[in-house]
Amino acid sequence: MKKIFKRFIAFVIIICGFWYMFDHIASKSKGEEVKESVLNFSKENKAETIENNDGDDKLVLVNEEHELDKNFKPKDLTIPNITFVHGTSNEEKHVSEIIKEPLEGLFDAAKKDGITLLGNSGYRSYKSQENTYNNRVKSQGENIADSYVARPGSSEHQTGLCIDVTNQKQSFVKGTKEAEWLDKNCYKFGFIIRYPYGKKYITGIEYEPWHIRYVGKDAAKYIHDNGITLEEYLEK
Ligand SMILES: [Zn+2]
């Protein structure tokens, strides 16, 4: 009889142990669910703020910490009258309407100075950026991809306010006459070199002499004259 009683007590203790364990796991996952929904809520809020931007906000900040909603698309996409490098997709030939004329002016001024600039990649949808990023991860790994390709939603190309330019050799690197010309002159038309040399610790992106971003003439001149980034300009 004593034996049976002992077994019964042991059985109760085991059952209680299981009950406590399951309850603990359930409440923990419930807690995580709550945490996740709070995160989602704040993300959605943030995305909504940017989504409501009418596309004319030329100072919109897009980076890893300020992402665009995956449904964000500028309303007024148009193809500027510039020469594109062979192979540019139809989507990438588009830019936001407000940068069309400044961009054409920039390309014309370059031509007058004997510099040939070519359009390479303007607007890219969330989906295109996602493909570009995933392909780079596949070919070179996540670390390199993160240094050179923005994650979907954190690319300025989704705003239509920027464009990658190149030269005829398609080697638009530091020291080429085209890169130097662009660096010296793009601010006159309201553009900045968005990812300057030595500023990765601020922008999160390696030096990209080919990526110009429209911010309007006043901001571009200030940013150029002071050698700062858009992030620093917006915090001043
Ligand atoms: Zn770019």
PDB file of C-alpha atoms and ligand atoms in Angstrom:
ATOM      1  CA  MET A   1       0.000   0.000   0.000  1.00  0.00           C
ATOM      2  CA  LYS A   2       2.831   2.357   0.939  1.00  0.00           C
ATOM      3  CA  LYS A   3       4.478   1.584  -2.400  1.00  0.00           C
ATOM      4  CA  ILE A   4       1.327   2.485  -4.303  1.00  0.00           C
ATOM      5  CA  PHE A   5       1.019   5.738  -2.349  1.00  0.00           C
ATOM      6  CA  LYS A   6       4.646   6.660  -3.125  1.00  0.00           C
ATOM      7  CA  ARG A   7       4.069   5.943  -6.819  1.00  0.00           C
ATOM      8  CA  PHE A   8       0.936   8.086  -6.734  1.00  0.00           C
ATOM      9  CA  ILE A   9       2.851  11.020  -5.170  1.00  0.00           C
ATOM     10  CA  ALA A  10       5.633  10.629  -7.772  1.00  0.00           C
ATOM     11  CA  PHE A  11       3.012  10.595 -10.544  1.00  0.00           C
ATOM     12  CA  VAL A  12       1.408  13.811  -9.199  1.00  0.00           C
ATOM     13  CA  ILE A  13       4.803  15.530  -8.979  1.00  0.00           C
ATOM     14  CA  ILE A  14       5.641  14.565 -12.570  1.00  0.00           C
ATOM     15  CA  ILE A  15       2.241  15.762 -13.822  1.00  0.00           C
ATOM     16  CA  CYS A  16       2.695  19.081 -11.963  1.00  0.00           C
ATOM     17  CA  GLY A  17       6.187  19.395 -13.460  1.00  0.00           C
ATOM     18  CA  PHE A  18       4.841  18.925 -16.990  1.00  0.00           C
ATOM     19  CA  TRP A  19       1.968  21.300 -16.340  1.00  0.00           C
ATOM     20  CA  TYR A  20       4.378  24.019 -15.108  1.00  0.00           C
ATOM     21  CA  MET A  21       6.718  23.474 -18.060  1.00  0.00           C
ATOM     22  CA  PHE A  22       3.999  23.717 -20.706  1.00  0.00           C
ATOM     23  CA  ASP A  23       2.417  26.743 -19.093  1.00  0.00           C
ATOM     24  CA  HIS A  24       5.794  28.471 -18.955  1.00  0.00           C
ATOM     25  CA  ILE A  25       6.477  27.801 -22.663  1.00  0.00           C
ATOM     26  CA  ALA A  26       2.996  28.950 -23.661  1.00  0.00           C
ATOM     27  CA  SER A  27       3.237  32.226 -21.755  1.00  0.00           C
ATOM     28  CA  LYS A  28       6.721  32.847 -23.131  1.00  0.00           C
ATOM     29  CA  SER A  29       5.610  32.436 -26.731  1.00  0.00           C
ATOM     30  CA  LYS A  30       2.585  34.595 -26.002  1.00  0.00           C
ATOM     31  CA  GLY A  31       4.948  37.280 -24.722  1.00  0.00           C
ATOM     32  CA  GLU A  32       7.025  37.022 -27.868  1.00  0.00           C
ATOM     33  CA  GLU A  33       3.906  37.342 -29.982  1.00  0.00           C
ATOM     34  CA  VAL A  34       3.009  40.563 -28.211  1.00  0.00           C
ATOM     35  CA  LYS A  35       6.528  41.884 -28.669  1.00  0.00           C
ATOM     36  CA  GLU A  36       6.424  41.015 -32.367  1.00  0.00           C
ATOM     37  CA  SER A  37       3.104  42.722 -32.930  1.00  0.00           C
ATOM     38  CA  VAL A  38       4.439  45.878 -31.244  1.00  0.00           C
ATOM     39  CA  LEU A  39       7.386  45.789 -33.621  1.00  0.00           C
ATOM     40  CA  ASN A  40       5.110  45.279 -36.601  1.00  0.00           C
ATOM     41  CA  PHE A  41       2.938  48.126 -35.468  1.00  0.00           C
ATOM     42  CA  SER A  42       5.832  50.568 -35.207  1.00  0.00           C
ATOM     43  CA  LYS A  43       7.215  49.364 -38.544  1.00  0.00           C
ATOM     44  CA  GLU A  44       3.870  49.875 -40.220  1.00  0.00           C
ATOM     45  CA  ASN A  45       3.603  53.336 -38.718  1.00  0.00           C
ATOM     46  CA  LYS A  46       7.012  54.278 -39.985  1.00  0.00           C
ATOM     47  CA  ALA A  47       6.308  52.885 -43.430  1.00  0.00           C
ATOM     48  CA  GLU A  48       3.003  54.712 -43.580  1.00  0.00           C
ATOM     49  CA  THR A  49       4.693  58.040 -42.871  1.00  0.00           C
ATOM     50  CA  ILE A  50       6.936  57.565 -45.861  1.00  0.00           C
ATOM     51  CA  GLU A  51       4.204  56.097 -48.013  1.00  0.00           C
ATOM     52  CA  ASN A  52       2.188  59.266 -47.489  1.00  0.00           C
ATOM     53  CA  ASN A  53       5.025  61.285 -48.930  1.00  0.00           C
ATOM     54  CA  ASP A  54       3.658  62.559 -52.237  1.00  0.00           C
ATOM     55  CA  GLY A  55       6.900  61.990 -54.093  1.00  0.00           C
ATOM     56  CA  ASP A  56       7.748  65.698 -54.028  1.00  0.00           C
ATOM     57  CA  ASP A  57       9.612  65.443 -50.763  1.00  0.00           C
ATOM     58  CA  LYS A  58      13.043  65.815 -52.254  1.00  0.00           C
ATOM     59  CA  LEU A  59      14.666  65.569 -48.822  1.00  0.00           C
ATOM     60  CA  VAL A  60      13.165  62.205 -47.919  1.00  0.00           C
ATOM     61  CA  LEU A  61      15.732  60.104 -46.075  1.00  0.00           C
ATOM     62  CA  VAL A  62      15.941  56.470 -47.049  1.00  0.00           C
ATOM     63  CA  ASN A  63      18.491  54.182 -45.457  1.00  0.00           C
ATOM     64  CA  GLU A  64      18.647  51.058 -43.329  1.00  0.00           C
ATOM     65  CA  GLU A  65      16.856  52.826 -40.492  1.00  0.00           C
ATOM     66  CA  HIS A  66      14.315  54.623 -42.677  1.00  0.00           C
ATOM     67  CA  GLU A  67      12.739  52.102 -44.979  1.00  0.00           C
ATOM     68  CA  LEU A  68      10.105  52.609 -47.629  1.00  0.00           C
ATOM     69  CA  ASP A  69       6.972  50.531 -47.631  1.00  0.00           C
ATOM     70  CA  LYS A  70       7.079  47.766 -50.202  1.00  0.00           C
ATOM     71  CA  ASN A  71       4.060  49.346 -51.905  1.00  0.00           C
ATOM     72  CA  PHE A  72       5.616  52.808 -52.138  1.00  0.00           C
ATOM     73  CA  LYS A  73       5.888  53.958 -55.740  1.00  0.00           C
ATOM     74  CA  PRO A  74       6.371  57.547 -56.949  1.00  0.00           C
ATOM     75  CA  LYS A  75       3.262  58.756 -58.784  1.00  0.00           C
ATOM     76  CA  ASP A  76       5.036  60.686 -61.473  1.00  0.00           C
ATOM     77  CA  LEU A  77       7.657  58.454 -63.043  1.00  0.00           C
ATOM     78  CA  THR A  78       8.990  59.585 -66.383  1.00  0.00           C
ATOM     79  CA  ILE A  79      11.868  58.813 -68.764  1.00  0.00           C
ATOM     80  CA  PRO A  80      14.375  61.692 -68.987  1.00  0.00           C
ATOM     81  CA  ASN A  81      15.876  62.717 -72.300  1.00  0.00           C
ATOM     82  CA  ILE A  82      19.381  61.369 -71.666  1.00  0.00           C
ATOM     83  CA  THR A  83      21.379  58.508 -73.194  1.00  0.00           C
ATOM     84  CA  PHE A  84      21.275  55.261 -71.278  1.00  0.00           C
ATOM     85  CA  VAL A  85      23.867  52.570 -71.314  1.00  0.00           C
ATOM     86  CA  HIS A  86      22.952  49.476 -73.305  1.00  0.00           C
ATOM     87  CA  GLY A  87      21.059  46.996 -71.170  1.00  0.00           C
ATOM     88  CA  THR A  88      19.237  49.412 -68.872  1.00  0.00           C
ATOM     89  CA  SER A  89      15.772  48.017 -68.234  1.00  0.00           C
ATOM     90  CA  ASN A  90      12.696  50.044 -69.056  1.00  0.00           C
ATOM     91  CA  GLU A  91      11.881  50.373 -65.350  1.00  0.00           C
ATOM     92  CA  GLU A  92      15.355  51.705 -64.546  1.00  0.00           C
ATOM     93  CA  LYS A  93      15.093  54.389 -67.246  1.00  0.00           C
ATOM     94  CA  HIS A  94      12.392  56.067 -65.196  1.00  0.00           C
ATOM     95  CA  VAL A  95      12.941  58.804 -62.626  1.00  0.00           C
ATOM     96  CA  SER A  96      10.650  61.043 -60.633  1.00  0.00           C
ATOM     97  CA  GLU A  97       9.262  63.942 -62.690  1.00  0.00           C
ATOM     98  CA  ILE A  98      10.905  66.577 -60.450  1.00  0.00           C
ATOM     99  CA  ILE A  99      14.404  65.408 -61.321  1.00  0.00           C
ATOM    100  CA  LYS A 100      13.859  65.115 -65.099  1.00  0.00           C
ATOM    101  CA  GLU A 101      14.904  68.656 -66.050  1.00  0.00           C
ATOM    102  CA  PRO A 102      17.775  69.005 -63.538  1.00  0.00           C
ATOM    103  CA  LEU A 103      19.130  65.665 -64.740  1.00  0.00           C
ATOM    104  CA  GLU A 104      18.933  66.660 -68.399  1.00  0.00           C
ATOM    105  CA  GLY A 105      20.646  69.952 -67.517  1.00  0.00           C
ATOM    106  CA  LEU A 106      23.432  68.085 -65.728  1.00  0.00           C
ATOM    107  CA  PHE A 107      24.030  65.722 -68.649  1.00  0.00           C
ATOM    108  CA  ASP A 108      24.022  68.632 -71.148  1.00  0.00           C
ATOM    109  CA  ALA A 109      26.524  70.606 -69.045  1.00  0.00           C
ATOM    110  CA  ALA A 110      28.802  67.564 -68.911  1.00  0.00           C
ATOM    111  CA  LYS A 111      28.636  67.213 -72.680  1.00  0.00           C
ATOM    112  CA  LYS A 112      29.618  70.879 -73.082  1.00  0.00           C
ATOM    113  CA  ASP A 113      32.713  70.160 -70.974  1.00  0.00           C
ATOM    114  CA  GLY A 114      33.591  67.155 -73.142  1.00  0.00           C
ATOM    115  CA  ILE A 115      32.344  64.618 -70.602  1.00  0.00           C
ATOM    116  CA  THR A 116      29.975  61.860 -71.675  1.00  0.00           C
ATOM    117  CA  LEU A 117      27.695  60.648 -68.933  1.00  0.00           C
ATOM    118  CA  LEU A 118      25.312  57.768 -69.453  1.00  0.00           C
ATOM    119  CA  GLY A 119      22.273  56.831 -67.423  1.00  0.00           C
ATOM    120  CA  ASN A 120      22.554  53.403 -65.869  1.00  0.00           C
ATOM    121  CA  SER A 121      19.846  52.818 -63.287  1.00  0.00           C
ATOM    122  CA  GLY A 122      17.167  55.184 -62.003  1.00  0.00           C
ATOM    123  CA  TYR A 123      13.937  53.985 -60.429  1.00  0.00           C
ATOM    124  CA  ARG A 124      13.869  50.467 -59.056  1.00  0.00           C
ATOM    125  CA  SER A 125      10.771  48.970 -57.527  1.00  0.00           C
ATOM    126  CA  TYR A 126      10.838  47.146 -54.199  1.00  0.00           C
ATOM    127  CA  LYS A 127      10.568  43.869 -56.109  1.00  0.00           C
ATOM    128  CA  SER A 128      13.533  44.683 -58.394  1.00  0.00           C
ATOM    129  CA  GLN A 129      15.667  45.687 -55.421  1.00  0.00           C
ATOM    130  CA  GLU A 130      14.728  42.455 -53.720  1.00  0.00           C
ATOM    131  CA  ASN A 131      15.928  40.494 -56.767  1.00  0.00           C
ATOM    132  CA  THR A 132      19.181  42.497 -57.016  1.00  0.00           C
ATOM    133  CA  TYR A 133      19.909  42.008 -53.326  1.00  0.00           C
ATOM    134  CA  ASN A 134      19.121  38.300 -53.369  1.00  0.00           C
ATOM    135  CA  ASN A 135      21.280  37.722 -56.463  1.00  0.00           C
ATOM    136  CA  ARG A 136      24.238  39.494 -54.832  1.00  0.00           C
ATOM    137  CA  VAL A 137      23.829  37.437 -51.670  1.00  0.00           C
ATOM    138  CA  LYS A 138      23.839  34.282 -53.790  1.00  0.00           C
ATOM    139  CA  SER A 139      26.948  35.277 -55.747  1.00  0.00           C
ATOM    140  CA  GLN A 140      29.044  37.058 -53.101  1.00  0.00           C
ATOM    141  CA  GLY A 141      27.510  36.410 -49.725  1.00  0.00           C
ATOM    142  CA  GLU A 142      25.536  38.538 -47.295  1.00  0.00           C
ATOM    143  CA  ASN A 143      28.435  40.687 -46.013  1.00  0.00           C
ATOM    144  CA  ILE A 144      29.447  41.979 -49.442  1.00  0.00           C
ATOM    145  CA  ALA A 145      25.820  42.323 -50.516  1.00  0.00           C
ATOM    146  CA  ASP A 146      25.128  44.496 -47.456  1.00  0.00           C
ATOM    147  CA  SER A 147      28.083  46.749 -48.269  1.00  0.00           C
ATOM    148  CA  TYR A 148      27.078  47.406 -51.870  1.00  0.00           C
ATOM    149  CA  VAL A 149      23.383  46.700 -52.310  1.00  0.00           C
ATOM    150  CA  ALA A 150      20.663  48.194 -50.177  1.00  0.00           C
ATOM    151  CA  ARG A 151      18.166  45.762 -48.728  1.00  0.00           C
ATOM    152  CA  PRO A 152      14.717  46.052 -50.348  1.00  0.00           C
ATOM    153  CA  GLY A 153      12.879  49.038 -48.858  1.00  0.00           C
ATOM    154  CA  SER A 154      16.079  50.794 -47.848  1.00  0.00           C
ATOM    155  CA  SER A 155      17.158  51.698 -51.383  1.00  0.00           C
ATOM    156  CA  GLU A 156      16.857  55.266 -52.602  1.00  0.00           C
ATOM    157  CA  HIS A 157      16.230  53.918 -56.068  1.00  0.00           C
ATOM    158  CA  GLN A 158      12.667  53.218 -54.965  1.00  0.00           C
ATOM    159  CA  THR A 159      12.075  56.991 -54.564  1.00  0.00           C
ATOM    160  CA  GLY A 160      12.863  57.839 -58.188  1.00  0.00           C
ATOM    161  CA  LEU A 161      15.014  60.712 -56.868  1.00  0.00           C
ATOM    162  CA  CYS A 162      18.375  59.178 -57.701  1.00  0.00           C
ATOM    163  CA  ILE A 163      20.212  57.604 -60.587  1.00  0.00           C
ATOM    164  CA  ASP A 164      23.403  55.652 -61.108  1.00  0.00           C
ATOM    165  CA  VAL A 165      25.417  57.115 -63.958  1.00  0.00           C
ATOM    166  CA  THR A 166      28.313  55.632 -65.825  1.00  0.00           C
ATOM    167  CA  ASN A 167      30.784  56.381 -68.633  1.00  0.00           C
ATOM    168  CA  GLN A 168      31.387  54.737 -71.988  1.00  0.00           C
ATOM    169  CA  LYS A 169      33.873  52.273 -70.524  1.00  0.00           C
ATOM    170  CA  GLN A 170      31.338  51.490 -67.819  1.00  0.00           C
ATOM    171  CA  SER A 171      34.048  51.992 -65.257  1.00  0.00           C
ATOM    172  CA  PHE A 172      32.865  54.905 -63.191  1.00  0.00           C
ATOM    173  CA  VAL A 173      35.456  54.863 -60.435  1.00  0.00           C
ATOM    174  CA  LYS A 174      37.436  57.405 -58.398  1.00  0.00           C
ATOM    175  CA  GLY A 175      40.021  59.134 -60.574  1.00  0.00           C
ATOM    176  CA  THR A 176      38.154  58.904 -63.883  1.00  0.00           C
ATOM    177  CA  LYS A 177      37.496  62.278 -65.473  1.00  0.00           C
ATOM    178  CA  GLU A 178      33.757  61.582 -65.504  1.00  0.00           C
ATOM    179  CA  ALA A 179      33.633  60.778 -61.764  1.00  0.00           C
ATOM    180  CA  GLU A 180      35.682  63.877 -60.955  1.00  0.00           C
ATOM    181  CA  TRP A 181      33.499  66.085 -63.124  1.00  0.00           C
ATOM    182  CA  LEU A 182      30.344  64.737 -61.510  1.00  0.00           C
ATOM    183  CA  ASP A 183      31.743  65.214 -58.004  1.00  0.00           C
ATOM    184  CA  LYS A 184      32.607  68.851 -58.745  1.00  0.00           C
ATOM    185  CA  ASN A 185      29.493  69.830 -60.651  1.00  0.00           C
ATOM    186  CA  CYS A 186      26.413  67.838 -59.734  1.00  0.00           C
ATOM    187  CA  TYR A 187      25.437  70.152 -56.858  1.00  0.00           C
ATOM    188  CA  LYS A 188      24.875  72.983 -59.368  1.00  0.00           C
ATOM    189  CA  PHE A 189      21.859  71.033 -60.607  1.00  0.00           C
ATOM    190  CA  GLY A 190      20.583  69.983 -57.175  1.00  0.00           C
ATOM    191  CA  PHE A 191      22.307  66.592 -56.938  1.00  0.00           C
ATOM    192  CA  ILE A 192      24.701  65.177 -54.356  1.00  0.00           C
ATOM    193  CA  ILE A 193      27.093  62.238 -54.329  1.00  0.00           C
ATOM    194  CA  ARG A 194      24.919  60.379 -51.861  1.00  0.00           C
ATOM    195  CA  TYR A 195      27.556  57.924 -50.621  1.00  0.00           C
ATOM    196  CA  PRO A 196      30.795  59.919 -50.404  1.00  0.00           C
ATOM    197  CA  TYR A 197      34.256  58.528 -49.779  1.00  0.00           C
ATOM    198  CA  GLY A 198      34.995  57.797 -46.117  1.00  0.00           C
ATOM    199  CA  LYS A 199      31.411  58.237 -44.905  1.00  0.00           C
ATOM    200  CA  LYS A 200      30.272  54.645 -44.731  1.00  0.00           C
ATOM    201  CA  TYR A 201      30.066  54.929 -40.950  1.00  0.00           C
ATOM    202  CA  ILE A 202      27.248  57.419 -41.474  1.00  0.00           C
ATOM    203  CA  THR A 203      25.529  56.306 -44.677  1.00  0.00           C
ATOM    204  CA  GLY A 204      26.025  52.567 -44.209  1.00  0.00           C
ATOM    205  CA  ILE A 205      27.089  52.295 -47.862  1.00  0.00           C
ATOM    206  CA  GLU A 206      30.596  52.148 -49.391  1.00  0.00           C
ATOM    207  CA  TYR A 207      31.785  55.032 -51.598  1.00  0.00           C
ATOM    208  CA  GLU A 208      29.691  55.187 -54.765  1.00  0.00           C
ATOM    209  CA  PRO A 209      30.882  57.955 -57.116  1.00  0.00           C
ATOM    210  CA  TRP A 210      28.171  56.992 -59.615  1.00  0.00           C
ATOM    211  CA  HIS A 211      25.085  57.337 -57.409  1.00  0.00           C
ATOM    212  CA  ILE A 212      23.629  60.834 -57.451  1.00  0.00           C
ATOM    213  CA  ARG A 213      20.599  61.890 -55.466  1.00  0.00           C
ATOM    214  CA  TYR A 214      18.423  64.930 -56.087  1.00  0.00           C
ATOM    215  CA  VAL A 215      17.854  67.112 -53.023  1.00  0.00           C
ATOM    216  CA  GLY A 216      17.299  70.507 -54.664  1.00  0.00           C
ATOM    217  CA  LYS A 217      19.867  73.236 -55.302  1.00  0.00           C
ATOM    218  CA  ASP A 218      20.015  74.801 -51.814  1.00  0.00           C
ATOM    219  CA  ALA A 219      20.542  71.555 -49.936  1.00  0.00           C
ATOM    220  CA  ALA A 220      22.943  70.238 -52.580  1.00  0.00           C
ATOM    221  CA  LYS A 221      25.108  73.365 -52.373  1.00  0.00           C
ATOM    222  CA  TYR A 222      25.212  73.226 -48.582  1.00  0.00           C
ATOM    223  CA  ILE A 223      26.055  69.524 -48.557  1.00  0.00           C
ATOM    224  CA  HIS A 224      28.745  69.994 -51.231  1.00  0.00           C
ATOM    225  CA  ASP A 225      30.336  73.073 -49.628  1.00  0.00           C
ATOM    226  CA  ASN A 226      30.490  71.463 -46.195  1.00  0.00           C
ATOM    227  CA  GLY A 227      31.508  67.999 -47.316  1.00  0.00           C
ATOM    228  CA  ILE A 228      28.699  66.326 -45.402  1.00  0.00           C
ATOM    229  CA  THR A 229      26.121  63.613 -46.057  1.00  0.00           C
ATOM    230  CA  LEU A 230      22.347  63.863 -46.343  1.00  0.00           C
ATOM    231  CA  GLU A 231      22.056  62.271 -42.901  1.00  0.00           C
ATOM    232  CA  GLU A 232      24.225  65.035 -41.399  1.00  0.00           C
ATOM    233  CA  TYR A 233      22.383  67.749 -43.311  1.00  0.00           C
ATOM    234  CA  LEU A 234      19.014  66.599 -41.987  1.00  0.00           C
ATOM    235  CA  GLU A 235      20.327  66.533 -38.434  1.00  0.00           C
ATOM    236  CA  LYS A 236      21.860  70.019 -38.524  1.00  0.00           C
TER     237      LYS A 236
HETATM  238 ZN    ZN B   1      22.551  53.665 -56.881  1.00  0.00          ZN
END
